[in-house]
Amino acid sequence: MPKAVNVRVTTMDAELEFAIQPSTTGKQLFDQVVKTIGLREVWYFGLQYMDGKGYHTWLKLDKKVSSQDVKKENPLQFKFRSKFFPEDVSEELIQDITQKLFFLQVKEGILSDEVYCPPETAVLLASYSVQAKFGDYNKEVHRPGYLLSERLLPHRVLEQHKLSREQWEERIQVWHEEHNGMLKEDAMLEYLKIAQDLEMYGVNYFDIKNKKGTELRLGVDALGLNIYEKDDKLTPKIGFPWSEIRNISFNDKKFIIKPIDKKSPDFVFYAPRLRINKRVLQLCMGNHELYMRRRKPDTIEVQQMKAQAREDKQQKQLERAHLENEKKKREVIEKEKEQMEQEKQDLMMRLLQFEEKTKKAERDLTEQLQRAKLLEQERMKAEDEAARLEGERQAALLAKEELARHAEDQKKSQEQLAAELAEYTSKITQLEEAKRIKEAEADSWQLRALEAQDDLVKTKDELHMVMTAPPPPPPPPMYDNLDDNSDSEENTSTHSADLQSEGIDDHRYEEDRLTEAEKNERVQKQLKALTSELAQARDESKNTQNDLLHSDNVRQGRDKYKTLRQIRQGNTKQRIDEFEAL
């Protein structure tokens, strides 16, 4: 039995290992991979490997894996990557797994600067990337530093701004909060909707020359073929949509494109190596096929996939609505618990106030009782003193009478008697005055004692009211809830492919497209705010060639789709003549 060959396939988020037979074809291996990851939108993807000469090459599906020039390793190494890109991610991508694989690959292209992205767009995309990974921002969970270890921005952007990693985190966090309530899958889609408007998104670039020998670049993407100047990958100069091309062929390094307009000359360019023409032909055939497929009614399989995707999305929406409902219920219960706890605290506070008031009333009562007792003692003293004074007065009267008798009996002299009488009269007057004062003092003490008695009665009444007041209600109950490689460079055979264009809707809708920023006012405002904010920290001395080209395009009001309309103006012959003149 032939010995099995170990194979490792790296997707954007996983490593898969298989043991295949020497007879296993590329398609059999590809089918095994897509089955393992649950992918049905297989037409975008391919298996990429490094050949014996160090070139990245796509595995041919119709040939045995062992017959292709895969670098000899154990296990054999392959990358599962998107070979073709959709025109509009929101209209074409059906499965979540397809969307995720594109998201991860496009993000890696932006972070590695293979796809130029201006700084403000890079920060906005980073915030969607964070939402796709972490979900909604929660300050209790996402503490300061939660993004420091994340790779979120191209190194170029970091170098061009005088901001620390902490300051970058603060800016990205603010925009992360803006996406609150957005599903992770929706965050990935929003990322792709903005990224697909970048000029270099989904473009394969090849060095070519025209008949004059001018060095140029050929860009192959989902919408057609574009011609770029050597030093500008952002702004194509001439464009040819797939619907204008009927045949593509090459012989050695000469590449010939035949337009549908038979009055137009052939579009001819030269590549530096034969293998480049082979790759260009493969990409042209694949992109043209998808371009035509998108302009025809969906196949039964695609219709079924879309129906299933709608059902899955509806189910997710229902589940999310249910979760949101449960979350709201929990929030209501938590709020009620907090409210009940607050009411309990209020009642406890009122009870303490009642107790303090009662204690104060008891103290006041005790003090008033003491005062009443003292007043009573003072009153009794005053009465005793008044009685004593009354006794002295009575004694003085008796003495007066006795003196009068003695005056008669002893017939003392009138002067002596008058003097004694005057003395006793004066003494009586003094005693009567003292008695009057003491009686007034006794009346005053009596009045104060009566007032104290009234205060005592009132205090007793207040104490009785406090003590008999109904106790505060108990707190409410608490509830717990809840190749290209096997062909030699000397191969001079002609390779050709006819591109069918019948039966399609030939309106070039892509020329009418708007960027996401033009369609979405929210994105427009976010990008404008970020541009203003980052300008203050920008170090203009570190601008790259692409930064300067992008700024010039912005100043002239150009974007990807406006440029597309411009470079496709005029008939095919005019544009081919323009290419030859470059």
mmCIF file with all atom_site columns, C-alpha atoms in Angstrom, residues 373-440:
data_model
loop_
_atom_site.group_PDB
_atom_site.id
_atom_site.type_symbol
_atom_site.label_atom_id
_atom_site.label_alt_id
_atom_site.label_comp_id
_atom_site.label_asym_id
_atom_site.label_entity_id
_atom_site.label_seq_id
_atom_site.pdbx_PDB_ins_code
_atom_site.Cartn_x
_atom_site.Cartn_y
_atom_site.Cartn_z
_atom_site.occupancy
_atom_site.B_iso_or_equiv
_atom_site.pdbx_formal_charge
_atom_site.auth_seq_id
_atom_site.auth_comp_id
_atom_site.auth_asym_id
_atom_site.auth_atom_id
_atom_site.pdbx_PDB_model_num
ATOM 1  C CA . LYS A 1 373 ? -39.491 68.812  91.690  1.00 0.00 ? 373 LYS A CA 1
ATOM 2  C CA . LEU A 1 374 ? -37.079 71.677  92.278  1.00 0.00 ? 374 LEU A CA 1
ATOM 3  C CA . LEU A 1 375 ? -39.838 74.215  91.757  1.00 0.00 ? 375 LEU A CA 1
ATOM 4  C CA . GLU A 1 376 ? -42.023 72.361  94.250  1.00 0.00 ? 376 GLU A CA 1
ATOM 5  C CA . GLN A 1 377 ? -39.240 72.466  96.828  1.00 0.00 ? 377 GLN A CA 1
ATOM 6  C CA . GLU A 1 378 ? -38.765 76.183  96.253  1.00 0.00 ? 378 GLU A CA 1
ATOM 7  C CA . ARG A 1 379 ? -42.523 76.713  96.636  1.00 0.00 ? 379 ARG A CA 1
ATOM 8  C CA . MET A 1 380 ? -42.571 74.853  99.928  1.00 0.00 ? 380 MET A CA 1
ATOM 9  C CA . LYS A 1 381 ? -39.630 76.891  101.205 1.00 0.00 ? 381 LYS A CA 1
ATOM 10 C CA . ALA A 1 382 ? -41.457 80.074  100.228 1.00 0.00 ? 382 ALA A CA 1
ATOM 11 C CA . GLU A 1 383 ? -44.600 78.887  102.095 1.00 0.00 ? 383 GLU A CA 1
ATOM 12 C CA . ASP A 1 384 ? -42.536 78.003  105.200 1.00 0.00 ? 384 ASP A CA 1
ATOM 13 C CA . GLU A 1 385 ? -40.874 81.407  105.152 1.00 0.00 ? 385 GLU A CA 1
ATOM 14 C CA . ALA A 1 386 ? -44.226 83.106  104.731 1.00 0.00 ? 386 ALA A CA 1
ATOM 15 C CA . ALA A 1 387 ? -45.580 81.143  107.743 1.00 0.00 ? 387 ALA A CA 1
ATOM 16 C CA . ARG A 1 388 ? -42.578 82.125  109.833 1.00 0.00 ? 388 ARG A CA 1
ATOM 17 C CA . LEU A 1 389 ? -43.025 85.762  108.913 1.00 0.00 ? 389 LEU A CA 1
ATOM 18 C CA . GLU A 1 390 ? -46.699 85.513  109.761 1.00 0.00 ? 390 GLU A CA 1
ATOM 19 C CA . GLY A 1 391 ? -45.783 84.129  113.181 1.00 0.00 ? 391 GLY A CA 1
ATOM 20 C CA . GLU A 1 392 ? -43.374 86.950  113.798 1.00 0.00 ? 392 GLU A CA 1
ATOM 21 C CA . ARG A 1 393 ? -46.044 89.455  112.806 1.00 0.00 ? 393 ARG A CA 1
ATOM 22 C CA . GLN A 1 394 ? -48.516 87.912  115.146 1.00 0.00 ? 394 GLN A CA 1
ATOM 23 C CA . ALA A 1 395 ? -45.923 87.993  117.899 1.00 0.00 ? 395 ALA A CA 1
ATOM 24 C CA . ALA A 1 396 ? -45.233 91.649  117.200 1.00 0.00 ? 396 ALA A CA 1
ATOM 25 C CA . LEU A 1 397 ? -48.931 92.439  117.432 1.00 0.00 ? 397 LEU A CA 1
ATOM 26 C CA . LEU A 1 398 ? -49.136 90.674  120.753 1.00 0.00 ? 398 LEU A CA 1
ATOM 27 C CA . ALA A 1 399 ? -46.106 92.550  121.922 1.00 0.00 ? 399 ALA A CA 1
ATOM 28 C CA . LYS A 1 400 ? -47.716 95.807  120.862 1.00 0.00 ? 400 LYS A CA 1
ATOM 29 C CA . GLU A 1 401 ? -50.821 94.997  122.754 1.00 0.00 ? 401 GLU A CA 1
ATOM 30 C CA . GLU A 1 402 ? -48.773 94.032  125.747 1.00 0.00 ? 402 GLU A CA 1
ATOM 31 C CA . LEU A 1 403 ? -46.874 97.295  125.601 1.00 0.00 ? 403 LEU A CA 1
ATOM 32 C CA . ALA A 1 404 ? -50.107 99.160  125.403 1.00 0.00 ? 404 ALA A CA 1
ATOM 33 C CA . ARG A 1 405 ? -51.272 97.397  128.504 1.00 0.00 ? 405 ARG A CA 1
ATOM 34 C CA . HIS A 1 406 ? -48.001 98.049  130.232 1.00 0.00 ? 406 HIS A CA 1
ATOM 35 C CA . ALA A 1 407 ? -48.410 101.699 129.297 1.00 0.00 ? 407 ALA A CA 1
ATOM 36 C CA . GLU A 1 408 ? -51.652 101.777 131.031 1.00 0.00 ? 408 GLU A CA 1
ATOM 37 C CA . ASP A 1 409 ? -50.609 99.671  133.927 1.00 0.00 ? 409 ASP A CA 1
ATOM 38 C CA . GLN A 1 410 ? -47.249 101.190 134.644 1.00 0.00 ? 410 GLN A CA 1
ATOM 39 C CA . LYS A 1 411 ? -48.164 104.616 133.390 1.00 0.00 ? 411 LYS A CA 1
ATOM 40 C CA . LYS A 1 412 ? -44.837 105.110 131.847 1.00 0.00 ? 412 LYS A CA 1
ATOM 41 C CA . SER A 1 413 ? -43.906 108.321 130.441 1.00 0.00 ? 413 SER A CA 1
ATOM 42 C CA . GLN A 1 414 ? -45.547 109.330 127.251 1.00 0.00 ? 414 GLN A CA 1
ATOM 43 C CA . GLU A 1 415 ? -42.202 109.908 125.440 1.00 0.00 ? 415 GLU A CA 1
ATOM 44 C CA . GLN A 1 416 ? -40.860 106.447 126.317 1.00 0.00 ? 416 GLN A CA 1
ATOM 45 C CA . LEU A 1 417 ? -44.024 104.765 125.366 1.00 0.00 ? 417 LEU A CA 1
ATOM 46 C CA . ALA A 1 418 ? -44.305 106.795 122.194 1.00 0.00 ? 418 ALA A CA 1
ATOM 47 C CA . ALA A 1 419 ? -40.723 105.883 121.304 1.00 0.00 ? 419 ALA A CA 1
ATOM 48 C CA . GLU A 1 420 ? -41.322 102.185 121.966 1.00 0.00 ? 420 GLU A CA 1
ATOM 49 C CA . LEU A 1 421 ? -44.573 102.358 120.085 1.00 0.00 ? 421 LEU A CA 1
ATOM 50 C CA . ALA A 1 422 ? -42.900 104.041 117.139 1.00 0.00 ? 422 ALA A CA 1
ATOM 51 C CA . GLU A 1 423 ? -40.175 101.379 117.232 1.00 0.00 ? 423 GLU A CA 1
ATOM 52 C CA . TYR A 1 424 ? -42.636 98.524  117.189 1.00 0.00 ? 424 TYR A CA 1
ATOM 53 C CA . THR A 1 425 ? -44.758 100.263 114.557 1.00 0.00 ? 425 THR A CA 1
ATOM 54 C CA . SER A 1 426 ? -41.698 100.591 112.312 1.00 0.00 ? 426 SER A CA 1
ATOM 55 C CA . LYS A 1 427 ? -40.808 96.951  112.951 1.00 0.00 ? 427 LYS A CA 1
ATOM 56 C CA . ILE A 1 428 ? -44.384 95.888  112.111 1.00 0.00 ? 428 ILE A CA 1
ATOM 57 C CA . THR A 1 429 ? -44.230 97.914  108.890 1.00 0.00 ? 429 THR A CA 1
ATOM 58 C CA . GLN A 1 430 ? -40.950 96.236  107.917 1.00 0.00 ? 430 GLN A CA 1
ATOM 59 C CA . LEU A 1 431 ? -42.319 92.820  108.738 1.00 0.00 ? 431 LEU A CA 1
ATOM 60 C CA . GLU A 1 432 ? -45.499 93.445  106.696 1.00 0.00 ? 432 GLU A CA 1
ATOM 61 C CA . GLU A 1 433 ? -43.348 94.588  103.761 1.00 0.00 ? 433 GLU A CA 1
ATOM 62 C CA . ALA A 1 434 ? -41.156 91.471  104.081 1.00 0.00 ? 434 ALA A CA 1
ATOM 63 C CA . LYS A 1 435 ? -44.333 89.362  104.264 1.00 0.00 ? 435 LYS A CA 1
ATOM 64 C CA . ARG A 1 436 ? -45.710 91.016  101.158 1.00 0.00 ? 436 ARG A CA 1
ATOM 65 C CA . ILE A 1 437 ? -42.411 90.352  99.291  1.00 0.00 ? 437 ILE A CA 1
ATOM 66 C CA . LYS A 1 438 ? -42.380 86.742  100.425 1.00 0.00 ? 438 LYS A CA 1
ATOM 67 C CA . GLU A 1 439 ? -46.021 86.255  99.428  1.00 0.00 ? 439 GLU A CA 1
ATOM 68 C CA . ALA A 1 440 ? -45.253 87.718  95.983  1.00 0.00 ? 440 ALA A CA 1
#
